[in-house]
Coordinates of C-alpha atoms in Angstrom, one line a residue:
Chain A
X6 CA 88.1 71.7 107.6
X7 CA 87.7 75.1 109.2
X8 CA 86.7 75.5 112.9
X9 CA 86.5 78.8 114.7
X10 CA 86.4 78.4 118.5
X11 CA 85.4 81.2 120.9
X12 CA 87.2 83.9 119.0
X13 CA 87.8 87.2 120.8
X14 CA 89.3 90.3 119.3
X15 CA 89.3 93.9 120.3
X16 CA 90.8 97.1 118.8
X17 CA 91.7 99.9 121.2
X18 CA 89.3 98.6 123.8
X19 CA 86.5 98.1 121.3
X20 CA 85.4 94.4 121.3
X21 CA 84.7 93.3 117.8
X22 CA 84.6 89.6 118.2
X23 CA 83.1 88.2 121.4
X24 CA 83.4 84.4 121.4
X25 CA 82.4 83.7 117.8
X26 CA 82.3 80.0 117.0
X27 CA 81.3 78.0 113.9
X28 CA 82.6 75.3 111.6
X29 CA 82.7 74.5 107.9
X30 CA 83.1 71.0 106.6
X31 CA 85.4 70.0 103.7
X32 CA 83.9 71.0 100.4
X33 CA 81.2 73.0 102.0
X34 CA 80.5 76.7 101.4
X35 CA 79.4 78.9 104.2
X36 CA 77.8 82.3 104.0
X37 CA 78.8 84.6 106.8
X38 CA 76.1 87.3 107.1
X39 CA 75.4 90.1 109.5
X40 CA 75.2 93.8 109.8
X41 CA 78.1 96.0 108.6
X42 CA 80.7 96.7 111.2
X43 CA 80.0 93.6 113.3
X44 CA 83.4 92.0 112.5
X45 CA 82.7 89.7 109.5
X46 CA 85.8 90.8 107.6
X47 CA 87.9 90.7 110.8
X48 CA 86.8 87.1 111.3
X49 CA 87.7 86.2 107.8
X50 CA 91.2 87.8 108.2
X51 CA 91.7 85.7 111.4
X52 CA 90.9 82.6 109.3
X53 CA 93.5 83.7 106.7
X54 CA 96.0 84.3 109.5
X55 CA 96.3 88.0 108.7
X56 CA 95.2 88.8 112.3
X57 CA 95.9 87.3 115.6
X58 CA 93.1 86.7 118.1
X59 CA 93.1 88.0 121.6
X60 CA 91.9 84.5 122.6
X61 CA 90.2 81.6 121.0
X62 CA 91.3 79.4 118.1
X63 CA 91.0 79.2 114.3
X64 CA 91.7 75.6 113.2
X65 CA 92.2 75.1 109.5
X66 CA 92.6 71.5 108.5
X67 CA 93.9 70.6 112.0
X68 CA 96.3 73.5 112.2
X69 CA 95.9 76.3 114.7
X70 CA 96.4 79.5 112.6
X71 CA 97.6 81.6 115.6
X72 CA 100.5 79.2 116.3
X73 CA 101.6 78.8 112.7
X74 CA 104.7 80.8 111.8
X75 CA 107.1 81.2 108.9
X76 CA 107.2 78.3 106.4
X77 CA 104.4 76.4 108.1
X78 CA 102.1 79.4 107.7
X79 CA 103.2 79.9 104.1
X80 CA 102.6 76.2 103.3
X81 CA 99.0 76.5 104.6
X82 CA 98.5 79.7 102.8
X83 CA 99.5 78.0 99.6
X84 CA 96.3 76.0 99.9
X85 CA 94.2 79.1 100.5
X86 CA 92.7 81.7 98.2
X87 CA 91.3 85.0 99.2
X88 CA 89.1 87.4 97.3
X89 CA 89.5 90.8 98.7
X90 CA 86.7 93.3 98.9
X91 CA 88.8 95.8 96.9
X92 CA 90.2 93.1 94.6
X93 CA 93.8 93.9 95.9
X94 CA 95.2 93.5 92.4
X95 CA 98.8 94.7 91.9
X96 CA 98.2 98.0 90.2
X97 CA 101.5 98.2 88.5
X98 CA 100.9 94.9 86.7
X99 CA 98.5 94.0 83.9
X100 CA 95.6 91.6 84.5
X101 CA 97.7 88.8 82.8
X102 CA 100.7 89.5 85.0
X103 CA 98.5 89.6 88.1
X104 CA 97.0 86.2 87.5
X105 CA 100.4 84.8 86.4
X106 CA 102.2 86.2 89.4
X107 CA 101.6 83.4 92.0
X108 CA 102.5 80.8 89.4
X109 CA 105.7 82.6 88.4
X110 CA 106.8 83.1 92.0
X111 CA 105.8 79.8 93.5
X112 CA 106.0 77.1 90.8
X113 CA 108.6 75.8 88.4
X114 CA 106.1 75.9 85.5
X115 CA 107.5 77.0 82.1
X116 CA 106.5 80.3 80.5
X117 CA 104.1 78.6 78.0
X118 CA 102.5 76.5 80.7
X119 CA 101.9 79.6 82.8
X120 CA 100.4 81.3 79.8
X121 CA 98.1 78.4 79.1
X122 CA 96.9 78.3 82.7
X123 CA 96.3 82.1 83.0
X124 CA 94.4 82.2 79.7
X125 CA 92.2 79.4 80.8
X126 CA 91.5 81.1 84.1
X127 CA 90.7 84.4 82.4
X128 CA 88.4 82.7 80.0
X129 CA 86.7 81.0 82.9
X130 CA 85.9 84.3 84.6
X131 CA 85.0 86.0 81.3
X132 CA 88.0 88.2 81.0
X133 CA 89.4 87.0 77.7
X134 CA 90.7 89.9 75.7
X135 CA 91.5 92.0 78.8
X136 CA 94.9 90.4 79.5
X137 CA 97.0 93.5 78.8
X138 CA 94.8 96.0 80.6
X139 CA 95.8 97.4 84.0
X140 CA 93.5 97.3 87.0
X141 CA 92.9 101.1 86.7
X142 CA 91.6 100.5 83.2
X143 CA 88.8 98.0 84.0
X144 CA 85.5 98.2 85.9
X145 CA 84.7 97.1 89.4
X146 CA 83.1 93.8 88.3
X147 CA 86.1 93.0 86.1
X148 CA 88.5 93.7 89.0
X149 CA 86.5 91.2 91.1
X150 CA 86.7 88.7 88.2
X151 CA 90.4 89.2 87.7
X152 CA 90.9 88.9 91.5
X153 CA 88.9 85.6 91.5
X154 CA 91.0 84.3 88.6
X155 CA 94.2 85.1 90.5
X156 CA 92.9 83.4 93.7
X157 CA 91.8 80.3 91.7
X158 CA 94.8 79.9 89.5
X159 CA 96.6 77.7 92.0
X160 CA 93.4 75.7 92.5
X161 CA 93.2 76.3 96.3
X162 CA 91.5 73.9 98.7
X163 CA 90.0 76.8 100.7
X164 CA 88.5 80.0 99.3
X165 CA 87.6 83.0 101.4
X166 CA 85.5 85.7 99.8
X167 CA 85.3 89.1 101.4
X168 CA 82.1 90.8 100.1
X169 CA 82.6 89.7 96.5
X170 CA 79.6 91.6 95.2
X171 CA 79.8 94.9 97.2
X172 CA 79.8 97.9 95.0
X173 CA 78.5 96.1 92.0
X174 CA 75.2 96.5 90.2
X175 CA 72.7 93.6 90.8
X176 CA 73.3 92.0 87.5
X177 CA 77.1 92.0 87.8
X178 CA 76.7 90.9 91.4
X179 CA 74.6 88.0 90.4
X180 CA 77.1 87.0 87.7
X181 CA 79.9 87.0 90.3
X182 CA 77.8 84.7 92.6
X183 CA 77.1 82.4 89.6
X184 CA 80.8 82.4 88.9
X185 CA 81.7 81.5 92.5
X186 CA 79.1 78.7 92.3
X187 CA 80.4 77.3 89.0
X188 CA 84.1 77.5 90.3
X189 CA 83.1 75.7 93.5
X190 CA 81.5 72.9 91.4
X191 CA 84.6 72.7 89.2
X192 CA 87.3 72.9 91.9
X193 CA 85.4 71.7 94.9
X194 CA 87.0 74.1 97.4
X195 CA 85.8 74.7 100.9
X196 CA 84.6 78.3 101.1
X197 CA 83.5 81.1 103.3
X198 CA 81.7 84.0 101.7
X199 CA 81.2 87.2 103.7
X200 CA 78.2 88.8 102.0
X201 CA 75.0 90.9 102.2
X202 CA 73.5 89.2 99.2
X203 CA 70.4 87.9 100.9
X204 CA 68.5 85.8 99.8
X205 CA 70.5 85.2 96.6
X206 CA 73.5 83.8 98.5
X207 CA 71.4 81.0 100.0
X208 CA 71.1 79.4 96.5
X209 CA 74.8 78.7 96.3
X210 CA 75.9 77.9 99.9
X211 CA 75.5 74.8 102.1
X212 CA 75.6 76.6 105.4
X213 CA 74.8 80.0 106.9
X214 CA 76.3 81.7 109.9
X215 CA 75.0 85.0 111.2
X216 CA 77.4 87.2 113.2
X217 CA 75.8 89.7 115.6
X218 CA 77.8 91.9 118.0
X219 CA 80.8 89.6 117.8
X220 CA 78.9 86.4 118.3
X221 CA 77.5 83.8 116.0
X222 CA 73.7 84.1 116.5
X223 CA 72.8 81.5 114.0
X224 CA 74.5 78.5 112.3
X225 CA 72.7 76.1 110.1
X226 CA 71.5 75.4 106.6
X227 CA 69.8 78.1 104.4
X228 CA 66.5 76.3 104.9
X229 CA 66.9 76.4 108.7
X230 CA 67.6 80.1 108.8
X231 CA 64.2 80.9 107.4
X232 CA 62.5 78.9 110.2
X233 CA 64.7 80.4 112.9
X234 CA 62.7 81.8 115.9
X235 CA 65.5 84.2 116.9
X236 CA 63.9 87.7 116.5
X237 CA 67.2 89.3 115.4
X238 CA 67.8 86.7 112.7
X239 CA 64.2 87.2 111.5
X240 CA 64.4 90.9 111.4
X241 CA 67.8 90.9 109.7
X242 CA 66.5 88.5 107.1
X243 CA 63.2 90.4 106.4
X244 CA 65.1 93.7 106.3
X245 CA 67.7 92.3 103.9
X246 CA 65.2 90.6 101.6
X247 CA 63.0 93.7 101.5
X248 CA 66.0 95.8 100.6
X249 CA 67.2 93.4 97.9
X250 CA 63.7 93.4 96.4
X251 CA 63.8 97.1 96.3
X252 CA 60.5 97.3 98.2
X253 CA 61.7 100.0 100.5
X254 CA 61.8 103.6 99.6
X255 CA 65.1 104.6 98.1
X256 CA 67.6 106.4 100.4
X257 CA 66.8 104.4 103.5
X258 CA 69.8 102.8 105.0
X259 CA 70.2 99.4 106.7
X260 CA 70.3 101.0 110.1
X261 CA 66.7 102.2 109.7
X262 CA 65.5 98.9 108.3
X263 CA 67.0 97.0 111.1
X264 CA 65.3 99.1 113.8
X265 CA 61.9 99.1 112.1
X266 CA 62.0 95.3 111.8
X267 CA 63.1 94.9 115.4
X268 CA 60.1 96.8 116.5
X269 CA 57.9 94.8 114.2
X270 CA 59.1 91.5 115.5
Chain B
X25 CA 98.3 112.5 137.5
X26 CA 96.7 113.1 134.2
X27 CA 100.0 114.6 132.9
X28 CA 102.0 111.7 134.2
X29 CA 99.6 109.3 132.6
X30 CA 99.9 111.1 129.3
X31 CA 103.7 111.2 129.5
X32 CA 103.7 107.5 130.3
X33 CA 101.5 106.7 127.3
X34 CA 103.7 108.8 125.0
X35 CA 106.8 107.2 126.3
X36 CA 105.4 103.7 125.8
X37 CA 104.2 104.5 122.3
X38 CA 107.7 105.8 121.5
X39 CA 109.3 102.7 122.9
X40 CA 106.9 100.5 120.9
X41 CA 107.6 102.4 117.7
X42 CA 111.3 102.1 118.2
X43 CA 110.9 98.4 119.0
X44 CA 109.0 97.8 115.8
X45 CA 111.5 99.8 113.8
X46 CA 114.3 97.6 115.3
X47 CA 112.5 94.4 114.4
X48 CA 111.8 95.7 110.9
X49 CA 115.5 96.4 110.4
X50 CA 116.5 93.0 111.8
X51 CA 114.0 91.2 109.5
X52 CA 115.1 93.3 106.4
X53 CA 118.7 92.6 107.2
X54 CA 118.1 88.9 107.6
X55 CA 116.1 88.6 104.4
X56 CA 118.6 90.7 102.5
X57 CA 121.4 88.1 103.1
X58 CA 119.4 84.9 102.8
X59 CA 118.1 83.5 99.5
X60 CA 116.1 83.9 97.4
X61 CA 117.1 87.4 96.4
X62 CA 115.0 89.0 93.7
X63 CA 117.8 90.2 91.5
X64 CA 115.5 91.7 88.9
X65 CA 113.7 93.8 91.6
X66 CA 117.0 94.9 93.0
X67 CA 118.1 96.1 89.5
X68 CA 114.8 97.8 89.0
X69 CA 115.2 99.7 92.3
X70 CA 118.9 100.6 91.5
X71 CA 117.6 102.0 88.3
X72 CA 115.0 104.0 90.1
X73 CA 116.9 105.1 93.3
X74 CA 120.3 105.3 91.7
X75 CA 120.2 105.9 87.9
X76 CA 117.2 108.2 87.9
X77 CA 118.8 110.4 90.6
X78 CA 122.0 111.1 88.6
X79 CA 120.7 114.3 87.0
X80 CA 119.6 115.8 90.3
X81 CA 122.9 114.7 91.9
X82 CA 124.8 116.2 89.0
X83 CA 123.1 119.5 89.3
X84 CA 123.4 119.8 93.1
X85 CA 126.9 118.6 93.0
X86 CA 128.0 121.1 90.5
X87 CA 126.4 124.1 92.3
X88 CA 127.6 123.0 95.7
X89 CA 131.2 122.8 94.3
X90 CA 130.8 126.2 92.7
X91 CA 129.5 127.8 95.9
X92 CA 132.4 126.2 97.8
X93 CA 134.8 127.5 95.2
X94 CA 133.5 131.1 95.7
X95 CA 133.2 131.0 99.5
X96 CA 136.4 129.0 99.9
X97 CA 138.4 131.5 97.7
X98 CA 136.9 134.5 99.5
X99 CA 137.7 133.1 102.9
X100 CA 141.1 131.7 102.2
X101 CA 142.3 134.7 100.2
X102 CA 141.8 136.8 103.4
X103 CA 144.6 134.8 105.0
X104 CA 146.6 134.6 101.8
X105 CA 145.9 130.9 101.6
X106 CA 144.0 130.6 98.4
X107 CA 146.3 127.9 97.3
X108 CA 144.5 125.6 99.6
X109 CA 141.2 126.0 97.8
X110 CA 141.6 122.5 96.2
X111 CA 142.0 120.6 99.5
X112 CA 139.2 122.7 101.1
X113 CA 136.7 121.9 98.3
X114 CA 137.9 118.3 98.1
X115 CA 137.8 117.6 101.8
X116 CA 134.5 119.4 102.4
X117 CA 132.8 117.5 99.6
X118 CA 134.4 114.0 100.1
X119 CA 134.0 113.9 103.9
X120 CA 130.8 115.8 104.5
X121 CA 128.8 117.6 101.8
X122 CA 128.9 114.8 99.2
X123 CA 127.5 112.0 101.4
X124 CA 125.0 114.3 103.3
X125 CA 123.6 116.3 100.3
X126 CA 123.4 113.2 98.1
X127 CA 121.5 111.5 100.9
X128 CA 119.1 114.4 101.3
X129 CA 118.5 114.6 97.6
X130 CA 117.8 110.8 97.3
X131 CA 115.5 111.1 100.3
X132 CA 113.5 113.8 98.6
X133 CA 113.4 112.2 95.2
X134 CA 113.3 108.5 95.8
X135 CA 112.7 107.9 99.5
X136 CA 109.3 109.7 99.4
X137 CA 108.3 107.7 96.4
X138 CA 109.3 104.4 98.0
X139 CA 107.2 105.2 101.1
X140 CA 104.2 106.3 98.9
X141 CA 104.4 103.1 96.8
X142 CA 104.6 100.7 99.7
X143 CA 102.0 102.8 101.7
X144 CA 99.5 102.6 98.8
X145 CA 100.1 98.8 98.6
X146 CA 99.4 98.6 102.3
X147 CA 96.1 100.5 102.3
X148 CA 94.9 98.8 99.1
X149 CA 95.5 95.3 100.7
X150 CA 98.2 94.4 98.1
X151 CA 100.6 93.5 100.9
X152 CA 98.0 91.3 102.5
X153 CA 97.5 89.7 99.1
X154 CA 101.2 88.9 98.8
X155 CA 101.2 87.4 102.3
X156 CA 98.1 85.3 101.5
X157 CA 99.9 83.9 98.4
X158 CA 102.4 82.5 100.9
X159 CA 105.0 85.0 99.7
X160 CA 107.2 87.2 101.9
X161 CA 106.4 90.9 101.3
X162 CA 109.9 91.9 102.7
X163 CA 111.6 90.1 99.8
X164 CA 109.5 91.9 97.3
X165 CA 109.1 95.4 98.8
X166 CA 111.8 96.0 101.4
X167 CA 115.0 94.0 100.5
X168 CA 115.3 95.4 96.9
X169 CA 115.1 98.9 98.4
X170 CA 117.8 98.1 101.0
X171 CA 120.2 96.7 98.4
X172 CA 119.5 99.6 96.0
X173 CA 120.1 102.1 98.8
X174 CA 123.3 100.6 99.9
X175 CA 124.6 100.2 96.3
X176 CA 123.4 103.5 94.9
X177 CA 124.2 106.0 97.6
X178 CA 128.0 105.5 97.5
X179 CA 128.0 105.7 93.7
X180 CA 125.8 108.8 93.6
X181 CA 128.1 110.4 96.3
X182 CA 131.1 109.7 94.1
X183 CA 129.4 111.4 91.2
X184 CA 128.5 114.3 93.5
X185 CA 132.1 114.6 94.7
X186 CA 133.6 114.5 91.3
X187 CA 131.2 117.0 89.8
X188 CA 131.5 119.2 92.9
X189 CA 135.3 119.2 92.6
X190 CA 135.0 120.3 89.0
X191 CA 132.5 122.9 90.0
X192 CA 135.0 124.3 92.4
X193 CA 137.7 124.1 89.7
X194 CA 135.5 126.0 87.3
X195 CA 135.1 128.9 89.8
X196 CA 138.5 128.8 91.5
X197 CA 140.7 128.2 88.5
X198 CA 138.8 129.4 85.5
X199 CA 137.1 132.4 87.1
X200 CA 139.1 133.5 90.1
X201 CA 142.6 132.7 88.8
X202 CA 143.9 130.0 91.1
X203 CA 146.5 127.8 89.3
X204 CA 145.1 124.6 88.0
X205 CA 148.2 122.7 89.1
X206 CA 148.0 124.1 92.6
X207 CA 144.2 123.3 92.9
X208 CA 144.7 119.7 92.0
X209 CA 148.2 119.3 93.4
X210 CA 147.3 120.5 96.9
X211 CA 144.2 118.4 96.8
X212 CA 146.2 115.3 96.1
X213 CA 148.6 116.2 98.9
X214 CA 146.0 116.8 101.6
X215 CA 143.2 114.4 100.7
X216 CA 144.1 110.8 101.5
X217 CA 142.4 107.4 101.2
X218 CA 141.0 107.5 104.8
X219 CA 139.0 110.7 103.9
X220 CA 137.6 108.9 100.8
X221 CA 136.7 105.8 102.9
X222 CA 135.0 108.1 105.5
X223 CA 132.8 109.5 102.7
X224 CA 132.0 106.0 101.4
X225 CA 131.3 104.7 104.8
X226 CA 128.9 107.6 105.5
X227 CA 127.1 107.2 102.3
X228 CA 126.6 103.4 102.9
X229 CA 125.1 104.3 106.3
X230 CA 122.8 106.9 104.8
X231 CA 121.7 104.5 102.0
X232 CA 120.7 102.0 104.6
X233 CA 119.1 104.7 106.8
X234 CA 116.9 106.0 104.0
X235 CA 115.8 102.6 102.9
X236 CA 115.0 101.6 106.5
X237 CA 113.0 104.7 107.4
X238 CA 111.2 105.1 104.1
X239 CA 110.3 101.4 103.8
X240 CA 109.2 101.2 107.5
X241 CA 107.0 104.3 107.1
X242 CA 105.3 102.8 104.0
X243 CA 105.0 99.3 105.4
X244 CA 103.3 100.5 108.5
X245 CA 101.0 103.1 106.9
X246 CA 97.7 102.7 108.6
X247 CA 99.2 101.5 111.9
X248 CA 100.9 104.8 112.8
X249 CA 99.5 107.4 110.4
X250 CA 95.9 106.5 109.7
X251 CA 94.4 104.9 106.6
X252 CA 93.5 106.3 103.2
X253 CA 95.2 108.9 101.1
X254 CA 95.8 111.1 104.2
X255 CA 97.6 108.2 105.9
X256 CA 99.9 107.8 102.8
X257 CA 100.5 111.5 102.7
X258 CA 101.4 111.7 106.4
X259 CA 103.7 108.6 106.1
X260 CA 105.5 110.2 103.1
X261 CA 106.0 113.5 104.9
X262 CA 107.2 111.7 108.0
X263 CA 109.6 109.5 106.0
X264 CA 111.2 112.5 104.4
X265 CA 111.4 114.6 107.6
X266 CA 112.6 111.7 109.8
X267 CA 115.1 110.5 107.2
X268 CA 116.6 114.0 106.7
X269 CA 116.9 114.6 110.5
X270 CA 118.4 111.2 111.1
X271 CA 120.9 111.7 108.3
X272 CA 122.2 114.9 109.9
X273 CA 122.2 113.4 113.4
X274 CA 123.9 110.2 112.3
X275 CA 126.4 112.2 110.3
X276 CA 127.3 114.2 113.5
X277 CA 127.5 110.9 115.5
X278 CA 129.8 109.3 112.9
X279 CA 132.0 112.4 112.6
X280 CA 132.3 113.1 116.3
X281 CA 132.9 109.6 117.5
X282 CA 135.2 108.5 114.6
X283 CA 134.3 104.9 115.7
X284 CA 134.4 103.3 112.3
X285 CA 137.2 105.1 110.4

């Protein structure tokens, strides 16, 4: 369904992606993990066609994203949902209007049909009763939920999640992951989740890919990653798991953890 | 060599910027005349750019006309030509001051706001969200502003001119004693339709210019001005400054070449 082939991208001479390649099958969900600043979100934006690669291909359902333009690109994007890190809700619209927006603009559904669908989606993400609130009036977790409702309202075949739990407390983060899992079971989309939620994310995905310095260092199942012999993968996993368990002293950033683990391994 | 390299880089950057502005204008023009046109958004923008600017246009028009009345009378009376106050006020307002000052006022009041609104949508990924829904951001954010600019500016200019002429009347006739019949009579004799069309044509140009520059600056916030609040702030300032300068330069060009009227 989604195939990334030898993707290269640089910004002002700084190489962010250096030949990244991986694939996701139809109906599968892949977790894209790796350190911050190593190009995971950039990679996701290439898959969505928001960025053009310097070289390499992103093939989505047989279509090369870089060569799609105009209506063809719009047609493919109609089958795609994207959950932004910030939520990217339209701040001048209420939550109801945000979720209804793609239906109003792209379908010929009647007002009452749109209302029915939106209410159903908002119930699904646990936002019943918040329809008339504006994005500035709700919490970060609710923004992610509303954004998820907007992304799912058209029942897309492909869902891309850019750090869906970043900035949320562990409980809210877990509830968002559960929500993604239940939505996947309900709608059966093909998904890619850029995340730092290790090891929680492994419970809901079929595949894992680890991006390191612009390249895919590991691609396989969640079980396989734990048996990986690659030192960088092992140190990243141990560091992330320790961090998620809260076993490290507070105030130590990922950079320190990474270095410590690298020495250990 | 270092200097030459820098000069080359600056020149290339300038050419690139001009190129992207040209492409932006071409795209906006194309989407403005091809369906679907978002009428409700156009009306909303006319309300914001046009209707909500009426009070400021009214005030500036009135005081500009009153100043012209004073200065015109003082200057013309030195030559014993104070009977020509009406045509002087009328021509100055209709041909130059009406279109230019209205455009500058709209730039400050609405143009800056248009840039800030689109800029914030850019940095908060709302424009990306629109694109990913398979919707064309130009049709939602740029085209309504273009239509609103082109429709509102001539109307605001007309209001400015009328209010200004009455401002001049108030000072010239009611305060300084020029005959009412002479003020309006001479104005009718010396101001003809070509002068009015010139003003309308200029204001159409300025409406397009303001929409183009302000939308472009907002749309490309982050590309040229840096991200975050500072990026939006820079884009807004640049939009107002560049629009104001371009209005004056383009006004000179239109007046001096007389290509279109």
